[in-house]
CSV table of C-alpha atoms in Angstrom, one decimal:
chain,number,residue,atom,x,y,z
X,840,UNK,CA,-1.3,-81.4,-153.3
X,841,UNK,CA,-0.9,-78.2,-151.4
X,842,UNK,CA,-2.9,-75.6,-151.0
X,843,UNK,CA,-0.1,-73.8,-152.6
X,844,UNK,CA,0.0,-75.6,-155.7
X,845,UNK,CA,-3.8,-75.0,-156.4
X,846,UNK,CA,-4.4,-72.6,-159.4
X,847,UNK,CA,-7.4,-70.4,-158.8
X,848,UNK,CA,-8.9,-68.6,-161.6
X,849,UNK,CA,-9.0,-64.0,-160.6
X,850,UNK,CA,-9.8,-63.0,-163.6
X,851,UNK,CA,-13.7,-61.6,-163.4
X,852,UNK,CA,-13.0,-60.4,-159.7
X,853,UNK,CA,-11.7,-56.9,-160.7
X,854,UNK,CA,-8.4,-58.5,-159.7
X,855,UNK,CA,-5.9,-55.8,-160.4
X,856,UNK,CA,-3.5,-58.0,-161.3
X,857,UNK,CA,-5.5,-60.2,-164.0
X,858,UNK,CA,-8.6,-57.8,-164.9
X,859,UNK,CA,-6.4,-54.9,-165.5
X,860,UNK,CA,-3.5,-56.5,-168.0
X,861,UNK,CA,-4.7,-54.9,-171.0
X,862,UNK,CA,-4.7,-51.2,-169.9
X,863,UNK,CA,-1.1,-52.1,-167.9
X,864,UNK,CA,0.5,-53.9,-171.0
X,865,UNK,CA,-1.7,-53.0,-174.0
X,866,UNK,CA,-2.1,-56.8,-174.0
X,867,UNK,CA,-4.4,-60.1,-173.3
X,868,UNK,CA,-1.6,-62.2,-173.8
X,869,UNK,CA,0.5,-61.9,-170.8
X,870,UNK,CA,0.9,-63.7,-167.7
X,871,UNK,CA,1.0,-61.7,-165.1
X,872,UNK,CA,3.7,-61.7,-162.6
X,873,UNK,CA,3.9,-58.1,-161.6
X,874,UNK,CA,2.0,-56.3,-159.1
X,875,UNK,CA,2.8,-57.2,-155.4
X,876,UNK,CA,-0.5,-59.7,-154.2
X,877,UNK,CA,-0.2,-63.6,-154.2
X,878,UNK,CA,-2.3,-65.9,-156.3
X,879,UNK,CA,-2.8,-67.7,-153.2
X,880,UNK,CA,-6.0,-67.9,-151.0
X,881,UNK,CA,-6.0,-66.4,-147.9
X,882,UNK,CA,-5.4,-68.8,-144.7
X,883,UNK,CA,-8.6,-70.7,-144.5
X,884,UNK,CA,-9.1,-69.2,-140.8
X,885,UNK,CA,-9.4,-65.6,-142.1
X,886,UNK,CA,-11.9,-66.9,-144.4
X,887,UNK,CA,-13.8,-68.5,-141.7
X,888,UNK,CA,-13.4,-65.3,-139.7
X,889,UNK,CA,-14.5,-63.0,-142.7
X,890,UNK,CA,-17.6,-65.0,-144.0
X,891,UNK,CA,-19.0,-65.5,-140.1
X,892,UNK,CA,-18.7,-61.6,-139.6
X,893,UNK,CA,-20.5,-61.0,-143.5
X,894,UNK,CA,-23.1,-63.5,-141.8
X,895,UNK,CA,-24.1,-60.8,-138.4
X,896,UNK,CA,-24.8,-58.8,-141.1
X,897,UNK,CA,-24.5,-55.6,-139.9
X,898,UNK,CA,-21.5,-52.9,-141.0
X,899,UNK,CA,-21.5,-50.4,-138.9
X,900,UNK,CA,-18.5,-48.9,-137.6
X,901,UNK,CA,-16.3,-50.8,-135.8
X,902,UNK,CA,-13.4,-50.2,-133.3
X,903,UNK,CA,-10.3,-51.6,-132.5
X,904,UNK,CA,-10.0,-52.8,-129.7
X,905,UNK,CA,-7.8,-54.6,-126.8
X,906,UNK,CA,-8.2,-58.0,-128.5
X,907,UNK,CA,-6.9,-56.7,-132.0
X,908,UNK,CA,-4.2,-54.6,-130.4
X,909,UNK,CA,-2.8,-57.5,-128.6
X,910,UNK,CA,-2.6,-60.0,-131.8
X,911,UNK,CA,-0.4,-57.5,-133.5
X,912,UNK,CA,1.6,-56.8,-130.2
X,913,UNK,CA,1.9,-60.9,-129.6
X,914,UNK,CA,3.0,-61.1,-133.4
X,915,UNK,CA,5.6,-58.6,-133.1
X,916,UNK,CA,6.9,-60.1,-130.1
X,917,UNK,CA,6.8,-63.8,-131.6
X,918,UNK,CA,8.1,-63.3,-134.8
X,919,UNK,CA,10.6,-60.4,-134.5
X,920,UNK,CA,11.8,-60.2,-130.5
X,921,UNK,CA,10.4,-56.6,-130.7
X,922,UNK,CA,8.4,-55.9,-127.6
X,923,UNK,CA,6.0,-52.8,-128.4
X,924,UNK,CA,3.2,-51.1,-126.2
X,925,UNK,CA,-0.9,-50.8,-127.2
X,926,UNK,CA,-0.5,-46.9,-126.9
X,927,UNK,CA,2.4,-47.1,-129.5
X,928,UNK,CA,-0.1,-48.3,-132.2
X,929,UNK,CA,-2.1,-46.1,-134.6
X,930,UNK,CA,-4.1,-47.7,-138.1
X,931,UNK,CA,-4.3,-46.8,-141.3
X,932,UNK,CA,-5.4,-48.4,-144.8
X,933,UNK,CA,-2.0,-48.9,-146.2
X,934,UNK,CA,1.9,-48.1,-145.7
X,935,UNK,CA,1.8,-45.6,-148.7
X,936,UNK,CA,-0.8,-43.7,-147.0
X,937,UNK,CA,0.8,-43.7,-144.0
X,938,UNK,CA,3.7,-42.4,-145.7
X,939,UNK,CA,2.1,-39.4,-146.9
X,940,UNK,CA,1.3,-38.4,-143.7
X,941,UNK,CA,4.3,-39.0,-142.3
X,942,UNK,CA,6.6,-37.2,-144.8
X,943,UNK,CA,3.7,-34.3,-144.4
X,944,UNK,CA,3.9,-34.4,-140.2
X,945,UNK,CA,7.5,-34.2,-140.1
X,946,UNK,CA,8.9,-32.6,-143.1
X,947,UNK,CA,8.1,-29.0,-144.6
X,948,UNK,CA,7.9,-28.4,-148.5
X,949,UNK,CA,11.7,-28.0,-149.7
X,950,UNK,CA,13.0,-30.6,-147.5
X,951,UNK,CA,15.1,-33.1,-148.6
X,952,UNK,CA,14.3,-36.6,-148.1
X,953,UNK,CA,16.6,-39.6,-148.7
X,954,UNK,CA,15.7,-43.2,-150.0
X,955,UNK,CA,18.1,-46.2,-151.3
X,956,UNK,CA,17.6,-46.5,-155.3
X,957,UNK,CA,16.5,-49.0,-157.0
X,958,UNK,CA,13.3,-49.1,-154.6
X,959,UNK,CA,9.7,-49.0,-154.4
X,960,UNK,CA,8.5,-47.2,-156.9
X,961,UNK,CA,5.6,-45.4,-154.3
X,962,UNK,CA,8.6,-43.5,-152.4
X,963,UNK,CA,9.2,-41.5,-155.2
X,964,UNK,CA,5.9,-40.3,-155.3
X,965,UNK,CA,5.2,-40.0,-151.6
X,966,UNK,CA,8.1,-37.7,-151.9
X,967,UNK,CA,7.5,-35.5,-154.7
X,968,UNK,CA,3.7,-34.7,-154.2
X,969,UNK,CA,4.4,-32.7,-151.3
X,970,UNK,CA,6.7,-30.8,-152.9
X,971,UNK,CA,10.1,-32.5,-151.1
X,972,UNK,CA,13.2,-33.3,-152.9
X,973,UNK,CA,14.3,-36.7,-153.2
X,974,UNK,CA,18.0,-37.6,-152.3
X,975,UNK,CA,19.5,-41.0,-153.2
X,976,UNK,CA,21.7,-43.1,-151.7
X,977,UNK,CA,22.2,-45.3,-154.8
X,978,UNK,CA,22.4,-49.4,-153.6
X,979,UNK,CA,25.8,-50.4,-154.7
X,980,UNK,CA,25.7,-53.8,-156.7
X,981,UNK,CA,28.9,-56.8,-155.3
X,982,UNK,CA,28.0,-59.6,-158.3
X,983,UNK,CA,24.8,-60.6,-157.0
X,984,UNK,CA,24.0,-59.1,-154.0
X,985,UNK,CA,23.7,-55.3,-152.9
X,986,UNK,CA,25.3,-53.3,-150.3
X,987,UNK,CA,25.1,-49.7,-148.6
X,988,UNK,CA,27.8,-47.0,-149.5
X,989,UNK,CA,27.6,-45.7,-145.9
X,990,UNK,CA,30.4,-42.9,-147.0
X,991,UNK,CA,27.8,-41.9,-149.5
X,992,UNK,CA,24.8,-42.3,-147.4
X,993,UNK,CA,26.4,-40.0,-144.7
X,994,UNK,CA,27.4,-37.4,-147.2
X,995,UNK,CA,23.8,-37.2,-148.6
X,996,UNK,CA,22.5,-37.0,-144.7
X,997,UNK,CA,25.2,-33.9,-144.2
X,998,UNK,CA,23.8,-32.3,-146.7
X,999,UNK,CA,20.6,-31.6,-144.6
X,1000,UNK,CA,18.1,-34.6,-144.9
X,1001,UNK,CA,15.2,-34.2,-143.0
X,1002,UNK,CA,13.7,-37.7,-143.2
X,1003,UNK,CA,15.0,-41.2,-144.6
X,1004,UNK,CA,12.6,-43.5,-146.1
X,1005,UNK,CA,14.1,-47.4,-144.8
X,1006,UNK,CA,12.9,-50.0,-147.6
X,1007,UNK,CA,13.2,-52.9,-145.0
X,1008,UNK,CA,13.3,-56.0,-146.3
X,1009,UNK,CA,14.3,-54.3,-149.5
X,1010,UNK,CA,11.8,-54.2,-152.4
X,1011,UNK,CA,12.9,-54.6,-155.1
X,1012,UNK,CA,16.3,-56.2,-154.5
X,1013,UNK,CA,15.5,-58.5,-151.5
X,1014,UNK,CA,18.1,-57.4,-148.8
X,1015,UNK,CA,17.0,-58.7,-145.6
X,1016,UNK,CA,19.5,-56.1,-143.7
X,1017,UNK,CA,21.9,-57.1,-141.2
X,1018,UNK,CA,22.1,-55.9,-137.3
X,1019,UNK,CA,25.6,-54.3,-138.3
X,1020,UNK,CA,23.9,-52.5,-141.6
X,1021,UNK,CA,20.7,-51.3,-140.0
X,1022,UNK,CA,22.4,-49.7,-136.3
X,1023,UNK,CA,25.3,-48.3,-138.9
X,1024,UNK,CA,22.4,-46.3,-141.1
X,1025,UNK,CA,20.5,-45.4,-137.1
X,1026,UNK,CA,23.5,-44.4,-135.6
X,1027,UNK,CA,23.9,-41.9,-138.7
X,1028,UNK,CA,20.5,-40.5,-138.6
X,1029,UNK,CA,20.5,-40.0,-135.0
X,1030,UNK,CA,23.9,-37.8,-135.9
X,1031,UNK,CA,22.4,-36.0,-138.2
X,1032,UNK,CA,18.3,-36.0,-136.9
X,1033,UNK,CA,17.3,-37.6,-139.4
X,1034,UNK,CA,14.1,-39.2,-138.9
X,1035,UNK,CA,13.5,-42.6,-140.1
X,1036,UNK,CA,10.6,-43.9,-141.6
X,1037,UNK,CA,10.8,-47.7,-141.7
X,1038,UNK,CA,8.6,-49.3,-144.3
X,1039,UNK,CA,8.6,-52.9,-142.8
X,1040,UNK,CA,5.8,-54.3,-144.8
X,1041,UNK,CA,7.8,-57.4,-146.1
X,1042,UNK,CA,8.7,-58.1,-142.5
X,1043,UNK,CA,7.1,-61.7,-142.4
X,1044,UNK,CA,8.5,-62.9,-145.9
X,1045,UNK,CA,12.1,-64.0,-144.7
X,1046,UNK,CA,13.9,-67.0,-146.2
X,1047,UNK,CA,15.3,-69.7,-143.8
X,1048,UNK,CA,18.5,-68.7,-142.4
X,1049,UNK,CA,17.9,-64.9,-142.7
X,1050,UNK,CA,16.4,-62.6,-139.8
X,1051,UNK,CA,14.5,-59.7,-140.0
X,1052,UNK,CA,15.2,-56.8,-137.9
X,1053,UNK,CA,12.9,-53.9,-136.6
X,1054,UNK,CA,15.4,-51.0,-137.0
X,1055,UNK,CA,13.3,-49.4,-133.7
X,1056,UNK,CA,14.2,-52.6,-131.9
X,1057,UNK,CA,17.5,-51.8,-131.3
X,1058,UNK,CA,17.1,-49.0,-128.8
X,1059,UNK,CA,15.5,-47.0,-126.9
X,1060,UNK,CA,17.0,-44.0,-128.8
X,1061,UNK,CA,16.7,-45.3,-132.0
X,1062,UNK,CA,12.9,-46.3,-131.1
X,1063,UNK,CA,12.4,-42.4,-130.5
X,1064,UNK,CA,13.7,-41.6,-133.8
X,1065,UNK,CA,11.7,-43.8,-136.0
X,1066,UNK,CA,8.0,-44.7,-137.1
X,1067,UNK,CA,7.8,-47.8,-138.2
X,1068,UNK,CA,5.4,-49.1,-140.8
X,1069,UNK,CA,3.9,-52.6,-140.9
X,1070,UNK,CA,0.4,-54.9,-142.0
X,1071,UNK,CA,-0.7,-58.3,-142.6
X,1072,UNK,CA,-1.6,-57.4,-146.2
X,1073,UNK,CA,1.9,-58.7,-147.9
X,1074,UNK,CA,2.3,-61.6,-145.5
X,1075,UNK,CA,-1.2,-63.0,-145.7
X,1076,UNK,CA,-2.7,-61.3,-149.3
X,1077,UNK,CA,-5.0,-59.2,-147.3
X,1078,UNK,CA,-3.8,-56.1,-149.5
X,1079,UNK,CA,-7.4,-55.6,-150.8
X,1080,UNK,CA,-9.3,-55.1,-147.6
X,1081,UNK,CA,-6.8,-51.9,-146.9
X,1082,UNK,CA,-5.0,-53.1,-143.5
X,1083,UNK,CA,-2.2,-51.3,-141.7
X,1084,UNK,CA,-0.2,-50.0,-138.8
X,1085,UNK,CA,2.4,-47.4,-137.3
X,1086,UNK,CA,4.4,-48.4,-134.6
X,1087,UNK,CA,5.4,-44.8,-133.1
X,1088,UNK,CA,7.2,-45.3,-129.6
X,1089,UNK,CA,8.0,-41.5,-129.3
X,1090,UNK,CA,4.8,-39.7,-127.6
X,1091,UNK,CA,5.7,-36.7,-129.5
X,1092,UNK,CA,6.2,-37.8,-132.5
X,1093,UNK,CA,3.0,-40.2,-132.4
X,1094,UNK,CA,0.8,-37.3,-131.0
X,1095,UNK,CA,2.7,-35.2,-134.4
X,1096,UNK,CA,1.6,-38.0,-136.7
X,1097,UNK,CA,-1.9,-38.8,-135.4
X,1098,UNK,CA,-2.7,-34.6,-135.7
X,1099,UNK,CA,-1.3,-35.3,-139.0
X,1100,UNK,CA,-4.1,-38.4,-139.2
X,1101,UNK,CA,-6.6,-36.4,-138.6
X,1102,UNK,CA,-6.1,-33.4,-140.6
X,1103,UNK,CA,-6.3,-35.6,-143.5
X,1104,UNK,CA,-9.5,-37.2,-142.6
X,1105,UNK,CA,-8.0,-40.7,-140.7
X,1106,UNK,CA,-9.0,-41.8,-137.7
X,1107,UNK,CA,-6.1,-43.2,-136.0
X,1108,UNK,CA,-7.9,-46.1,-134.1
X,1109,UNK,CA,-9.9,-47.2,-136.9
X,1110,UNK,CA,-10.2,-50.0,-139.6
X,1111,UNK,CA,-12.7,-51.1,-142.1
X,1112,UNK,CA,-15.0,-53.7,-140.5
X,1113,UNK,CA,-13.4,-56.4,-143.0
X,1114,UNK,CA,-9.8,-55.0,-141.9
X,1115,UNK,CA,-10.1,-55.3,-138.3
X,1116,UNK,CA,-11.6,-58.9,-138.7
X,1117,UNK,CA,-8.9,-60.2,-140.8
X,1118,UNK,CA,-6.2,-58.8,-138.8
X,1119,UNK,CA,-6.6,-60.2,-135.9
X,1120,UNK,CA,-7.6,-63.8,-137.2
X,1121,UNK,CA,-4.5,-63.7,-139.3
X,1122,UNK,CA,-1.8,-62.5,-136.5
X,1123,UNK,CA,-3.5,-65.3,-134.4
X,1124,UNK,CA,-4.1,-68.5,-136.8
X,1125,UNK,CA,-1.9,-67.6,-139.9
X,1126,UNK,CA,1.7,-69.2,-138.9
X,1127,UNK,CA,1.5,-72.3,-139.8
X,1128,UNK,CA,0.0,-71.3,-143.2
X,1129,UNK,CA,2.7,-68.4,-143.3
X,1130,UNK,CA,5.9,-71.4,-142.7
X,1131,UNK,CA,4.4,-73.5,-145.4
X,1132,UNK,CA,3.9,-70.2,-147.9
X,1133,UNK,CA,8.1,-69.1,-146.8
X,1134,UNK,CA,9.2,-72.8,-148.1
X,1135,UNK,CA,6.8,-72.9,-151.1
X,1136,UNK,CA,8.7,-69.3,-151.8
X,1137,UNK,CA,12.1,-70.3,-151.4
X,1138,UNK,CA,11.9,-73.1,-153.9
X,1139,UNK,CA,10.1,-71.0,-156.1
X,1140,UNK,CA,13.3,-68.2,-155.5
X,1141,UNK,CA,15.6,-71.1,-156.0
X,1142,UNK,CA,13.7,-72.6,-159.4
X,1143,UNK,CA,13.7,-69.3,-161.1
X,1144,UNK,CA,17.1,-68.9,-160.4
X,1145,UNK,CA,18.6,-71.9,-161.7
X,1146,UNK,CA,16.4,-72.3,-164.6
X,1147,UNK,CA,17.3,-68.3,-166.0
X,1148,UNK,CA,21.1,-68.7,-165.2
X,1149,UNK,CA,21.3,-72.2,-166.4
X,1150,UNK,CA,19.2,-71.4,-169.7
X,1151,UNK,CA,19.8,-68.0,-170.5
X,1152,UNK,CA,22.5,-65.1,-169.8
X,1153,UNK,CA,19.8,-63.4,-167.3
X,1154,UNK,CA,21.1,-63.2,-164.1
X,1155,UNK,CA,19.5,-63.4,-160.8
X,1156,UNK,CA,20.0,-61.1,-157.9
X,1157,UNK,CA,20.5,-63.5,-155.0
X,1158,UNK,CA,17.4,-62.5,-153.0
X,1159,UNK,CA,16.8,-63.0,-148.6
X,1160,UNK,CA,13.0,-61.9,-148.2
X,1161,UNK,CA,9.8,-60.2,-150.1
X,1162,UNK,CA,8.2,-62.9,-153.0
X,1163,UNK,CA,9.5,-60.7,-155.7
X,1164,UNK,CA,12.9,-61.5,-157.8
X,1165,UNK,CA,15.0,-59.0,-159.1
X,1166,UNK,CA,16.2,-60.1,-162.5
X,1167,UNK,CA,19.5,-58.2,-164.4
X,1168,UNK,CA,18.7,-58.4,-167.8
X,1169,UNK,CA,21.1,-56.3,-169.3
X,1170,UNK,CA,23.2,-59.3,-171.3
X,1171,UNK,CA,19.9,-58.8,-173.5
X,1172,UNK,CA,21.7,-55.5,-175.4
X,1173,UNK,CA,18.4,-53.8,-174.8
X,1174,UNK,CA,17.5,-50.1,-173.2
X,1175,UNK,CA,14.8,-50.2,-170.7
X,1176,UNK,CA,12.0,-49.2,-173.5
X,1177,UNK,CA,12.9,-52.1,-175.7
X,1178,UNK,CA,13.5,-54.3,-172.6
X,1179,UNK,CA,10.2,-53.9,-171.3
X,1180,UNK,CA,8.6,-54.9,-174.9
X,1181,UNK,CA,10.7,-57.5,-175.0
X,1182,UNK,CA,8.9,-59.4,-172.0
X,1183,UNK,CA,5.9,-58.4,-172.9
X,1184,UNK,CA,5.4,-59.1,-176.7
X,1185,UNK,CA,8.0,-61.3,-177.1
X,1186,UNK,CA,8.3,-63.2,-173.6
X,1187,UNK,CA,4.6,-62.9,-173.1
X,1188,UNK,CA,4.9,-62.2,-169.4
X,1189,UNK,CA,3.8,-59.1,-167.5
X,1190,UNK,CA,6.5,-57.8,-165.4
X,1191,UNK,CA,7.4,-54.8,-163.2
X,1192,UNK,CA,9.7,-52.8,-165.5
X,1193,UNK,CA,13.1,-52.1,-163.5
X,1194,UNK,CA,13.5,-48.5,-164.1
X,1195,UNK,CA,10.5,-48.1,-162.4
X,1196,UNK,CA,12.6,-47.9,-159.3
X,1197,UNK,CA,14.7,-45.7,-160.6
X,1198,UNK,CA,17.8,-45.3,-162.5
X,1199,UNK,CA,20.0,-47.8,-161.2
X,1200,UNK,CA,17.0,-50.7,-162.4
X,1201,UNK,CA,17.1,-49.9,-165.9
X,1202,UNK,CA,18.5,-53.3,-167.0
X,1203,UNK,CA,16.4,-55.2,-164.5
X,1204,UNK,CA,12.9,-56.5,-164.4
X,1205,UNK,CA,10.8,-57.5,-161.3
X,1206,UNK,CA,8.9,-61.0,-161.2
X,1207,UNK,CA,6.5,-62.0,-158.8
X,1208,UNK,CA,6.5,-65.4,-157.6
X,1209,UNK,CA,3.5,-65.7,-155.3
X,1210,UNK,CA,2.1,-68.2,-157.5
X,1211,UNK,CA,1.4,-71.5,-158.4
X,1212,UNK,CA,4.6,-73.5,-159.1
X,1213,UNK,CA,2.5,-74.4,-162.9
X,1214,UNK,CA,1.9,-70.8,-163.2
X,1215,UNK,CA,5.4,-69.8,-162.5
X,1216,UNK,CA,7.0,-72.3,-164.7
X,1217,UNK,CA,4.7,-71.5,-167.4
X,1218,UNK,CA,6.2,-67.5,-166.8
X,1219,UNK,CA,9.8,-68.8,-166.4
X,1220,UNK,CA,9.6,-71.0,-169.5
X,1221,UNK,CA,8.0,-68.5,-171.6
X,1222,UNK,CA,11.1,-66.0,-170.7
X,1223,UNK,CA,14.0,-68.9,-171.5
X,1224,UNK,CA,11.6,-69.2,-174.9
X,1225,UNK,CA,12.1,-65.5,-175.7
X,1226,UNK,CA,15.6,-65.0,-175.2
X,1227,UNK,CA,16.8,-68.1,-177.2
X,1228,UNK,CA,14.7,-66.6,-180.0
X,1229,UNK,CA,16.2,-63.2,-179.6
């Protein structure tokens, strides 16, 4: 059996995603399949490397160091042909964070900042609580697949966009973007001078025959114009232990976002002890666990899909990367209120409600396959239950 297939039981380890069902749904009944961490164990080397650094003892602070720098620097280059400099790096608990600071260090309040609706909920927020304005360039749905409406996207930049939050892979609708796609949307921004804030955080979770491209990897000039924002804590279900980093190849611009750091209390070298151990132990043992965890999740994309479009009138949105499936489920005749309490009383499953991401996801529902296959049939089974009953 693989270590894939193994169910492990989260609930009484203040798992967010298990312990915190009733306050989410208002029920005990649900599976959950919603918020974005795996029901899979860490690769057994990060264990090893996280129980013999408990064992020292000791927690003091720790720094990052050469070693550390270079895993992520070797990982970049091996998995996505990007190569980056040590000096380029700064660290910070998590891409939202970072975010923050980032929309703070190169924005003023009033600005207008432009993301790609339906998408990660967080933007919106990261956004708004500094007083910005949020500008959408709304996703344009072909059948099953979505594209950019570059004629749109420039008009919203024209209008005076300071900054353009990049979902990249997109969450929630799975677009690993193309070369063409991604230098089209740079080669508008550096028009414009826009600054582009890459989150990158699905960057590992890429489904065979698909590529995933660092938008600052294409040039030198686009490099200057872009932070880019990456961590092991998707790819390797690290997301508890608060691991992250910003690739920043323009001095200015990194100097700009590290004073930003700092103002807000960061240290832009520094990790929690638990962080910086995982990291590196998971940038330099993790692959082969992370090939084995891509083909576990593209059967499980592939399963889902053909059991809800053969059994029901749900429709799948054909998905390249992230572990999360974005489902259409507007042949149900329900608004997005009666949708959501649909899956949850009457389907039984906890899942990320679509309008969550904004408008454009009304219909939709977001399901998290980073699970056991026996967990995700039991979700996918109780859904085909519920709308045959309807």
């Amino acid at each position: 059996m693989s270590i894939f297939d193994e169910v492990h039981d989260r609930k009484n380890t203040r798992s967010m995603k298990w312990d915190m069902i009733h306050d989410v749904f208002q029920s005990t009944e649900v599976l959950p399949m919603w918020v974005a961490d795996m029901d899979f164990r860490a690769p057994q080397e990060v264990n090893d490397a996280l129980i013999k650094r408990a064992e020292h003892g000791i927690y003091g602070y720790t720094a990052i160091d050469q070693d550390v720098k270079g895993s992520v620097i070797n990982w970049i280059s091996r998995r996505h042909d990007w190569q980056i400099n040590a000096e380029w790096l700064s660290f910070s608990p998590g891409v939202v964070n970072s975010l923050h600071m980032a929309v703070q260090a190169f924005t003023e309040p009033g600005d207008k900042v432009l993301i790609q609706s339906p998408v990660y909920t967080p933007f919106y927020r990261v956004i708004k609580a500094h007083n910005r304005e949020v500008v959408i360039n709304s996703l344009v749905r072909e059948k099953d697949y979505y594209q950019i409406d570059f004629e749109d996207f420039e008009e919203k930049l024209k209008s005076g966009v300071k900054a353009f939050i990049l979902c990249s892979p997109h969450n929630p609708v799975g677009r690993v973007w193309k070369k063409e796609e991604l230098q089209e949307m740079a080669r508008l921004c550096l028009k414009y001078g826009v600054v582009i804030l890459s989150d990158e955080i699905h960057a590992d979770l890429v489904f065979p025959g698909e590529k995933h491209i660092p938008i600052a990897s294409l040039s030198d000039e686009i490099a200057d114009q872009s932070l880019t924002f990456m961590a092991p804590s998707k790819t390797f279900n690290l997301a508890g232990l608060e691991v992250s980093y910003i690739i920043t190849p323009n001095n200015e611009k990194r100097n700009k976002f590290k004073a930003q750091m700092t103002e807000q209390g960061y240290h832009p070298n520094g990790l929690n002890t638990m962080a910086n151990t995982a990291l590196e132990a998971a940038y330099t043992h993790g692959e082969p666990w992370l090939e084995e965890l891509i083909t576990v999740l593209n059967s499980h994309k592939n399963y889902v899909t053909e059991m809800l479009e053969a059994h029901t009138t749900l429709k799948v949105i054909r998905s390249e990367g992230t572990y999360l499936v974005w489902i259409d489920c507007s042949s149900l005749g329900l608004d997005s209120k009666e949708l959501k309490e649909f899956m949850i009383h009457e389907a039984k499953v906890g899942l990320n409600a679509g309008i969550d991401y904004g408008e454009e996801g009304a219909l939709f529902m977001r399901m998290n396959i980073a699970c056991p296959r026996a967990t995700l049939e039991e979700g996918v089974n109780r859904i085909i239950q519920a709308v045959n009953s309807q």
